[in-house]
Amino acid sequence: MKKNILILGAGFLQKPAVTAAKKLGYNTVVVDADSNAVCIPLADEFAHIDLKDKDGIYALARKLSADGGLASVFTAGTDFSASVSFAGEKLGLPCHRYEAALNASSKTLMRARFTEAGVPSPSFFSVTKKEIENGVVHALVAKLGFPCVVKPADNMGARGCRMIRRDEEVEEAAFAAVANSRTGTAVVEQYMDGPEYSIDALVYGGTMTITGFADRHIYYPPYFIETGHTMPTAVDAVKRSELIAVFALGVKALGLTCGAAKADIKYTEKGPMVGEIAARLSGGYMSGWTYPYASGCSLTEQALLIACGLPPEYLETHRIPLAFEPPASCRGRESPFKLYELMCTRTSAERAWISVPGVVSDVIGIDYAASVSGVKNVFPRSHLGSHVKFPRNNVEKCGNVIALAECRDDAVAAAEKAVSGIVVRLEPGCDETEKFLSDETDKDERGFPPSAYIVLDNIDGISGTIPAGKRISCSVPQELRALFASDDEDWNHRTLRTTCALFDAVCPDHQALDARTFWKAVIRGGIQGALYVSDTAAGERS
């Protein structure tokens, strides 16, 4: 009889775990609160259990262990590593200790462990809803200074996470963070200025092997929207070694000893500083797609072997040793692990496409994106009828493209070319879209969402009518000629030239358009703004 692997989560990001477990010959049992989760049909069995319900998960794990044997409890791409360790530790399975997993799940505990161990990380305080209501948070924020960052103590995907730039933003931001916390607690911390990186690792038997080091591309303050990542990193060798050393010290401080670890870490003017370390493989597409493409290693499979108490043979035969080279702030510290790395030999680039607010009437260009040379995957997340918005977290993007190439420039170019060909068309007559195109923002979000293009010249003087059917590329007003000639791109990697050409291809028979309204919509919303104005005009004339 096959032994079972109990996998927490049955969403799309758990597909590599289900696939790898079946390949290794195990019976796969998935649990999720969503009985319609996409990976349920791929698994052998499904149990309807909320991932927060650690007691329910343990009860199922105990039953599986008694009935036919349980090899491991596992998750990837979820924020419930504590539930894994709660069940795994009770049943004597290989896993991080429950206490360590809690340290990696609660940002309050995490920051405290880092402070105790001298791991470089930002100063912080925790705050509850009651403290926000009592006005305490203003004084605490003042001690940190602006800008600072507020985030839920226990969530992922940048939900409820944002920068606080001035006093008028404090309360709304803090309330939003608490609302996204399962424990009703938020963390407010110093803002770390500097490039950010994601690092995956597998930890077991006193060793720590780096299994992915990516540059994160994060934009659109006051939020932290990751528009993609590129692997391997382009950071120089010295900084790279320092970042890995601080990651290792952070893993030790949390007590992680058997399983995956994932860091979000920045290189600041003070050197490396840890944002977060999770006791799991990375979410997004890094551990399940971009790293396997770039390295040739099925990372999820190797992580599963460790979770089953088996040797990860591919990892052990392909990894190379690393020196422990901490930054000046950590000099004199000994390496807490024997350090290794399984290197990437090619470049993977993941890029997201995003939308202005509205309701989707069509998604154009998916087949084109998939046909771009070097593109491995196109993953749409929005469809006809979807409500979309300019993202305030990393689960509100409209889709993702992954490209692979021998060199970095080619991989990045392929991913961005694919994204630039995808258009999310919006229904006319939507208040959310109208508000966006009118540049209406809340006082606590000043400057957000941004415009597709930055125009220094005043365009209020644009007047007249664009005749029906006339090519937009031939109708660019004087006020926008410099932008039309430039290589400035919008959030989906389109210049004004490519936006105009795309509109001409999609709407060759457009109605007559008010020039000022049209071009303002283009500057604010890119091709989506152009199509929205054209579709609105067509509806008014029908």
PDB file of N, CA, C and O in Angstrom, residues 437 462 464 513-522 529 533:
ATOM      1  N   LEU A 437      -9.737  57.159 -14.383  1.00  0.00           N
ATOM      2  CA  LEU A 437      -9.340  57.995 -15.508  1.00  0.00           C
ATOM      3  C   LEU A 437      -9.453  59.481 -15.183  1.00  0.00           C
ATOM      4  O   LEU A 437      -8.790  60.317 -15.809  1.00  0.00           O
ATOM      5  N   ILE A 462      -5.184  70.428 -25.470  1.00  0.00           N
ATOM      6  CA  ILE A 462      -5.578  69.561 -26.580  1.00  0.00           C
ATOM      7  C   ILE A 462      -7.060  69.780 -26.878  1.00  0.00           C
ATOM      8  O   ILE A 462      -7.894  69.810 -25.976  1.00  0.00           O
ATOM      9  N   GLY A 464     -10.330  69.583 -30.239  1.00  0.00           N
ATOM     10  CA  GLY A 464     -10.721  69.031 -31.526  1.00  0.00           C
ATOM     11  C   GLY A 464     -11.244  67.617 -31.425  1.00  0.00           C
ATOM     12  O   GLY A 464     -11.450  67.065 -30.348  1.00  0.00           O
ATOM     13  N   LEU A 513     -13.828  60.613 -31.985  1.00  0.00           N
ATOM     14  CA  LEU A 513     -13.475  60.706 -30.570  1.00  0.00           C
ATOM     15  C   LEU A 513     -13.076  62.130 -30.196  1.00  0.00           C
ATOM     16  O   LEU A 513     -12.363  62.797 -30.958  1.00  0.00           O
ATOM     17  N   ASP A 514     -13.539  62.574 -29.040  1.00  0.00           N
ATOM     18  CA  ASP A 514     -13.090  63.856 -28.523  1.00  0.00           C
ATOM     19  C   ASP A 514     -11.610  63.726 -28.175  1.00  0.00           C
ATOM     20  O   ASP A 514     -11.219  62.888 -27.349  1.00  0.00           O
ATOM     21  N   ALA A 515     -10.762  64.540 -28.795  1.00  0.00           N
ATOM     22  CA  ALA A 515      -9.312  64.372 -28.681  1.00  0.00           C
ATOM     23  C   ALA A 515      -8.821  64.551 -27.246  1.00  0.00           C
ATOM     24  O   ALA A 515      -7.995  63.766 -26.758  1.00  0.00           O
ATOM     25  N   ARG A 516      -9.309  65.577 -26.564  1.00  0.00           N
ATOM     26  CA  ARG A 516      -8.846  65.825 -25.195  1.00  0.00           C
ATOM     27  C   ARG A 516      -9.212  64.658 -24.273  1.00  0.00           C
ATOM     28  O   ARG A 516      -8.371  64.172 -23.510  1.00  0.00           O
ATOM     29  N   THR A 517     -10.440  64.190 -24.346  1.00  0.00           N
ATOM     30  CA  THR A 517     -10.874  63.063 -23.515  1.00  0.00           C
ATOM     31  C   THR A 517     -10.061  61.812 -23.822  1.00  0.00           C
ATOM     32  O   THR A 517      -9.623  61.092 -22.914  1.00  0.00           O
ATOM     33  N   PHE A 518      -9.859  61.567 -25.108  1.00  0.00           N
ATOM     34  CA  PHE A 518      -9.151  60.363 -25.520  1.00  0.00           C
ATOM     35  C   PHE A 518      -7.714  60.369 -25.021  1.00  0.00           C
ATOM     36  O   PHE A 518      -7.262  59.403 -24.389  1.00  0.00           O
ATOM     37  N   TRP A 519      -6.979  61.453 -25.282  1.00  0.00           N
ATOM     38  CA  TRP A 519      -5.562  61.457 -24.945  1.00  0.00           C
ATOM     39  C   TRP A 519      -5.323  61.514 -23.442  1.00  0.00           C
ATOM     40  O   TRP A 519      -4.353  60.943 -22.940  1.00  0.00           O
ATOM     41  N   LYS A 520      -6.224  62.157 -22.713  1.00  0.00           N
ATOM     42  CA  LYS A 520      -6.098  62.130 -21.252  1.00  0.00           C
ATOM     43  C   LYS A 520      -6.286  60.703 -20.728  1.00  0.00           C
ATOM     44  O   LYS A 520      -5.597  60.269 -19.794  1.00  0.00           O
ATOM     45  N   ALA A 521      -7.213  59.969 -21.332  1.00  0.00           N
ATOM     46  CA  ALA A 521      -7.432  58.582 -20.926  1.00  0.00           C
ATOM     47  C   ALA A 521      -6.225  57.717 -21.262  1.00  0.00           C
ATOM     48  O   ALA A 521      -5.868  56.809 -20.505  1.00  0.00           O
ATOM     49  N   VAL A 522      -5.577  57.989 -22.379  1.00  0.00           N
ATOM     50  CA  VAL A 522      -4.372  57.249 -22.762  1.00  0.00           C
ATOM     51  C   VAL A 522      -3.249  57.504 -21.767  1.00  0.00           C
ATOM     52  O   VAL A 522      -2.561  56.571 -21.313  1.00  0.00           O
ATOM     53  N   GLY A 529      -7.266  52.728 -21.230  1.00  0.00           N
ATOM     54  CA  GLY A 529      -7.980  54.002 -21.264  1.00  0.00           C
ATOM     55  C   GLY A 529      -8.458  54.334 -22.663  1.00  0.00           C
ATOM     56  O   GLY A 529      -9.588  54.800 -22.863  1.00  0.00           O
ATOM     57  N   VAL A 533     -12.524  54.654 -23.727  1.00  0.00           N
ATOM     58  CA  VAL A 533     -13.140  55.844 -24.329  1.00  0.00           C
ATOM     59  C   VAL A 533     -13.777  55.486 -25.672  1.00  0.00           C
ATOM     60  O   VAL A 533     -14.898  55.897 -25.988  1.00  0.00           O
TER      61      VAL A 533
END
